[in-house]
Amino acid sequence: MAAFDWIHDELASLEQAGLRRSVRCCEPLPGGRCRIEGQTLVNLASNDYLGLASDPRVIAAGVAALQQSGSGARASALVSGRGPLHVALERALSQFERTEAAVLFPTGYAANLGVIAALVEAGDTVLCDRLNHASLIDGCRLSGAKLRVYSHTDLTGLESELEKSRPSRRRLIVTDSVFSMDGDLAPLSQLVNLADDYKAMLVVDEAHATGIFGPTGRGLHEELTGNRAHCLVIGTLSKAIGSQGGFVAGSQAVCDWIRNRARTQLFSTGLTPAACGTALAALEIIDREPERRSRVHDQAQQLRSALRSAGHQPLGDERCPIVPLIIGDPVEAVRWSIRLMDQGYLVPAIRPPTVPNGGSRLRISLTADHPPDALQGLVTALRSS
Ligand SMILES: *Cc1c(COP(=O)(O)O)cnc(C)c1O
């Protein structure tokens, strides 16, 4: 085992810098709570924004799907792993996103890798916001295209990169719509205009926006008024939809191309029937119960204003359920997180490399099933921490 010995030293240095991660067993409980090592906590670390992962109708649909089609998909979509539930879910997603077609992926991460690498290659340029999710960055690297990173939401910086990349064959701009660690929003309509002006493609990762943003919860792109022809939407089924999997929604031609070229789709088994069944049920609930979305927005606004009254400066869009509080030092951020845990609140400390050096933070995420008194309690706990 001597060849692996270097890992001991590396782990020790992570430990010393306050950057060593460990995982524990976190058992989900009703009402936006969870249990860790016997302690019941308010779970402010979940992406199940609408509380759908524990909705009895969603669970029943998952059970029915298991009974109808079995436990696994048995093959990749191309071979024999695309059954009636996959077909129904792709149709439902394309209707939901109002596009011609949609393609399922094993995860949102796989969707980002597969789609970006299918759209650009060596000789092309991909332009990436500095704070994009790791999966988008990884997709850009995997593609082999020239990677140009622009400062966070900096349209002037992006435009100058677009100017410089004129000799490239194809150009692709990639962005999160809601930034996962900051809770702020991409300037989407300006990005669409720039893409239009420079004949660039635009990929928008709606992972934290599907079900939450847009007048009817389609994602931030639903707030766009003008031309969407340059814009391709990627989403995940594993956040507000409460299931598992990723998808891309776009024109028939783009989706056909992705079915031919996206390796993370071609060479990976189809989603489990239960994942499809639960996602189908969740999409219906998202349409029928807009009050869940309003509730999350209200909670987010109320928490931000309570935090401000208590002297904090939460980041992010007012309506966004991701509420980050910058601490700076990673060791200090972990101390805050532990003190909150002692008081019954699970709030993760987010540290480099997930966020830039000096940007360690507490990241609170709200869900529709958090009772209001839990949030008031959190503000009090922060005061006494
Ligand atoms: C969570 C997340 C993903 C990955 O989605 P999974 O379905 O969990 O793999 C991709 N992009 C962003 C912005 C995310 O926050």
Tab-separated table of C-alpha atoms in Angstrom, residues 60-272:
chain	number	residue	atom	x	y	z
A	60	ALA	CA	-46.971	6.832	-4.090
A	61	ALA	CA	-46.039	7.624	-7.693
A	62	GLY	CA	-42.546	6.238	-7.055
A	63	VAL	CA	-43.966	3.013	-5.610
A	64	ALA	CA	-46.333	2.623	-8.578
A	65	ALA	CA	-43.423	3.175	-10.990
A	66	LEU	CA	-41.344	0.513	-9.209
A	67	GLN	CA	-44.220	-1.933	-9.468
A	68	GLN	CA	-44.845	-1.114	-13.110
A	69	SER	CA	-41.260	-1.178	-14.395
A	70	GLY	CA	-38.999	-2.701	-11.731
A	71	SER	CA	-36.062	-1.386	-9.790
A	72	GLY	CA	-33.644	-0.426	-12.550
A	73	ALA	CA	-33.640	0.736	-16.178
A	74	ARG	CA	-31.519	-2.271	-17.256
A	75	ALA	CA	-29.568	-0.412	-19.980
A	76	SER	CA	-28.725	2.992	-21.387
A	77	ALA	CA	-31.505	4.918	-23.134
A	78	LEU	CA	-30.075	4.118	-26.552
A	79	VAL	CA	-30.003	0.355	-25.976
A	80	SER	CA	-33.205	-0.579	-24.101
A	81	GLY	CA	-33.254	1.615	-21.005
A	82	ARG	CA	-35.781	4.227	-22.186
A	83	GLY	CA	-39.172	2.901	-21.125
A	84	PRO	CA	-42.657	4.432	-21.043
A	85	LEU	CA	-41.884	6.372	-17.862
A	86	HIS	CA	-38.754	7.924	-19.399
A	87	VAL	CA	-40.721	8.854	-22.507
A	88	ALA	CA	-43.481	10.370	-20.372
A	89	LEU	CA	-40.999	12.302	-18.245
A	90	GLU	CA	-39.116	13.690	-21.253
A	91	ARG	CA	-42.435	14.802	-22.723
A	92	ALA	CA	-43.522	16.334	-19.408
A	93	LEU	CA	-40.214	18.199	-19.074
A	94	SER	CA	-40.423	19.592	-22.614
A	95	GLN	CA	-43.995	20.737	-21.918
A	96	PHE	CA	-42.931	22.169	-18.569
A	97	GLU	CA	-40.052	24.102	-20.157
A	98	ARG	CA	-42.098	24.877	-23.311
A	99	THR	CA	-39.454	23.447	-25.636
A	100	GLU	CA	-39.744	20.966	-28.492
A	101	ALA	CA	-37.896	18.214	-26.675
A	102	ALA	CA	-35.996	17.171	-23.555
A	103	VAL	CA	-33.353	14.532	-22.784
A	104	LEU	CA	-32.826	12.834	-19.415
A	105	PHE	CA	-29.402	12.338	-17.834
A	106	PRO	CA	-28.314	10.269	-14.805
A	107	THR	CA	-27.703	13.480	-12.789
A	108	GLY	CA	-27.501	17.229	-13.297
A	109	TYR	CA	-23.728	16.887	-13.041
A	110	ALA	CA	-23.725	14.389	-15.907
A	111	ALA	CA	-26.020	16.657	-17.947
A	112	ASN	CA	-23.575	19.554	-17.651
A	113	LEU	CA	-20.572	17.429	-18.589
A	114	GLY	CA	-22.318	15.722	-21.480
A	115	VAL	CA	-24.036	18.763	-22.964
A	116	ILE	CA	-21.067	21.139	-22.888
A	117	ALA	CA	-18.723	18.533	-24.338
A	118	ALA	CA	-21.289	17.818	-27.078
A	119	LEU	CA	-21.507	21.494	-28.072
A	120	VAL	CA	-17.868	22.608	-28.188
A	121	GLU	CA	-14.456	21.064	-28.762
A	122	ALA	CA	-10.860	22.019	-29.553
A	123	GLY	CA	-10.910	25.096	-31.813
A	124	ASP	CA	-13.969	26.511	-30.031
A	125	THR	CA	-14.177	28.860	-27.041
A	126	VAL	CA	-16.269	28.417	-23.933
A	127	LEU	CA	-16.944	31.422	-21.684
A	128	CYS	CA	-17.639	30.662	-18.080
A	129	ASP	CA	-18.711	32.815	-15.081
A	130	ARG	CA	-16.108	32.577	-12.310
A	131	LEU	CA	-18.688	31.342	-9.807
A	132	ASN	CA	-20.279	28.698	-12.003
A	133	HIS	CA	-20.985	25.319	-10.423
A	134	ALA	CA	-18.127	22.791	-10.478
A	135	SER	CA	-20.008	20.599	-12.941
A	136	LEU	CA	-20.111	23.407	-15.520
A	137	ILE	CA	-16.402	24.098	-15.062
A	138	ASP	CA	-15.658	20.387	-15.384
A	139	GLY	CA	-17.761	20.221	-18.555
A	140	CYS	CA	-15.832	23.149	-20.015
A	141	ARG	CA	-12.507	21.460	-19.229
A	142	LEU	CA	-13.651	18.113	-20.583
A	143	SER	CA	-14.784	19.641	-23.871
A	144	GLY	CA	-11.236	20.581	-24.911
A	145	ALA	CA	-12.452	24.038	-26.002
A	146	LYS	CA	-10.455	27.103	-24.969
A	147	LEU	CA	-11.771	28.102	-21.538
A	148	ARG	CA	-12.225	31.807	-20.789
A	149	VAL	CA	-13.396	32.645	-17.275
A	150	TYR	CA	-15.046	36.053	-16.783
A	151	SER	CA	-15.566	37.781	-13.420
A	152	HIS	CA	-18.821	36.994	-11.703
A	153	THR	CA	-21.775	38.436	-13.705
A	154	ASP	CA	-19.357	40.874	-15.394
A	155	LEU	CA	-20.990	41.622	-18.744
A	156	THR	CA	-18.215	43.993	-19.839
A	157	GLY	CA	-15.607	41.320	-19.130
A	158	LEU	CA	-17.680	38.757	-21.004
A	159	GLU	CA	-18.097	41.062	-23.973
A	160	SER	CA	-14.374	41.673	-24.228
A	161	GLU	CA	-13.787	37.896	-24.187
A	162	LEU	CA	-16.405	37.530	-26.923
A	163	GLU	CA	-14.548	40.139	-28.978
A	164	LYS	CA	-11.230	38.348	-28.481
A	165	SER	CA	-12.684	34.984	-29.397
A	166	ARG	CA	-14.032	36.085	-32.798
A	167	PRO	CA	-11.601	33.758	-34.648
A	168	SER	CA	-13.050	30.717	-32.820
A	169	ARG	CA	-15.251	28.415	-34.802
A	170	ARG	CA	-18.030	28.175	-32.185
A	171	ARG	CA	-18.568	30.058	-28.966
A	172	LEU	CA	-20.529	28.962	-25.941
A	173	ILE	CA	-21.422	31.009	-22.850
A	174	VAL	CA	-22.271	28.915	-19.782
A	175	THR	CA	-23.841	30.189	-16.591
A	176	ASP	CA	-25.751	29.150	-13.498
A	177	SER	CA	-29.073	30.987	-13.414
A	178	VAL	CA	-29.116	31.012	-9.600
A	179	PHE	CA	-25.567	30.790	-8.243
A	180	SER	CA	-25.441	27.896	-5.848
A	181	MET	CA	-23.123	29.309	-3.178
A	182	ASP	CA	-24.132	32.987	-3.385
A	183	GLY	CA	-27.870	32.799	-4.037
A	184	ASP	CA	-27.680	35.629	-6.564
A	185	LEU	CA	-29.000	35.650	-10.114
A	186	ALA	CA	-27.348	35.724	-13.529
A	187	PRO	CA	-28.199	38.789	-15.649
A	188	LEU	CA	-29.989	36.470	-18.025
A	189	SER	CA	-31.638	38.893	-20.447
A	190	GLN	CA	-28.336	40.722	-20.999
A	191	LEU	CA	-26.583	37.367	-21.482
A	192	VAL	CA	-29.170	36.403	-24.094
A	193	ASN	CA	-28.611	39.734	-25.877
A	194	LEU	CA	-24.843	39.257	-25.878
A	195	ALA	CA	-25.222	35.700	-27.147
A	196	ASP	CA	-27.466	37.063	-29.878
A	197	ASP	CA	-25.074	39.892	-30.838
A	198	TYR	CA	-22.062	37.571	-31.025
A	199	LYS	CA	-23.857	34.539	-32.484
A	200	ALA	CA	-22.780	32.545	-29.437
A	201	MET	CA	-24.661	29.649	-27.855
A	202	LEU	CA	-25.846	30.074	-24.262
A	203	VAL	CA	-26.282	27.225	-21.772
A	204	VAL	CA	-28.180	28.091	-18.590
A	205	ASP	CA	-27.995	25.746	-15.615
A	206	GLU	CA	-31.298	26.142	-13.760
A	207	ALA	CA	-30.455	23.633	-10.989
A	208	HIS	CA	-31.519	25.978	-8.170
A	209	ALA	CA	-34.211	27.790	-10.150
A	210	THR	CA	-36.438	25.031	-11.539
A	211	GLY	CA	-39.644	25.051	-9.505
A	212	ILE	CA	-38.598	28.239	-7.685
A	213	PHE	CA	-38.084	31.110	-10.124
A	214	GLY	CA	-40.182	32.351	-13.041
A	215	PRO	CA	-43.879	33.291	-12.896
A	216	THR	CA	-44.920	29.609	-12.995
A	217	GLY	CA	-41.726	28.024	-11.644
A	218	ARG	CA	-40.092	27.103	-14.961
A	219	GLY	CA	-36.812	28.667	-13.891
A	220	LEU	CA	-35.225	32.061	-14.340
A	221	HIS	CA	-35.424	31.837	-18.149
A	222	GLU	CA	-39.204	32.098	-17.806
A	223	GLU	CA	-38.704	35.734	-16.808
A	224	LEU	CA	-37.087	36.465	-20.192
A	225	THR	CA	-39.276	38.452	-22.529
A	226	GLY	CA	-37.435	38.369	-25.850
A	227	ASN	CA	-35.848	35.771	-28.092
A	228	ARG	CA	-34.804	32.536	-26.428
A	229	ALA	CA	-33.470	30.830	-29.526
A	230	HIS	CA	-29.832	30.981	-28.381
A	231	CYS	CA	-30.592	29.666	-24.908
A	232	LEU	CA	-30.424	26.010	-23.867
A	233	VAL	CA	-31.742	25.028	-20.432
A	234	ILE	CA	-30.188	22.371	-18.209
A	235	GLY	CA	-31.851	21.339	-14.987
A	236	THR	CA	-31.797	18.771	-12.235
A	237	LEU	CA	-34.575	16.576	-10.891
A	238	SER	CA	-32.788	16.325	-7.551
A	239	LYS	CA	-33.474	19.732	-6.003
A	240	ALA	CA	-36.951	21.331	-6.004
A	241	ILE	CA	-38.304	18.337	-7.956
A	242	GLY	CA	-37.242	16.115	-5.054
A	243	SER	CA	-36.174	13.119	-7.178
A	244	GLN	CA	-32.916	12.196	-8.927
A	245	GLY	CA	-31.545	12.880	-12.391
A	246	GLY	CA	-30.752	15.690	-14.795
A	247	PHE	CA	-32.212	16.975	-18.041
A	248	VAL	CA	-31.674	19.306	-20.940
A	249	ALA	CA	-34.621	21.006	-22.666
A	250	GLY	CA	-34.342	22.576	-26.114
A	251	SER	CA	-35.148	22.251	-29.792
A	252	GLN	CA	-35.628	18.849	-31.390
A	253	ALA	CA	-32.387	19.272	-33.354
A	254	VAL	CA	-30.316	20.132	-30.278
A	255	CYS	CA	-31.796	17.196	-28.365
A	256	ASP	CA	-31.164	14.828	-31.290
A	257	TRP	CA	-27.553	15.993	-31.386
A	258	ILE	CA	-27.211	15.450	-27.649
A	259	ARG	CA	-28.597	11.931	-27.959
A	260	ASN	CA	-25.876	11.289	-30.537
A	261	ARG	CA	-22.976	12.990	-28.819
A	262	ALA	CA	-23.413	13.434	-25.052
A	263	ARG	CA	-21.270	10.636	-23.653
A	264	THR	CA	-22.601	10.903	-20.089
A	265	GLN	CA	-26.027	10.078	-21.545
A	266	LEU	CA	-24.967	7.499	-24.134
A	267	PHE	CA	-22.739	5.450	-21.852
A	268	SER	CA	-24.741	5.482	-18.643
A	269	THR	CA	-27.816	3.542	-17.609
A	270	GLY	CA	-31.221	5.217	-17.790
A	271	LEU	CA	-32.839	6.661	-14.686
A	272	THR	CA	-34.581	4.268	-12.348
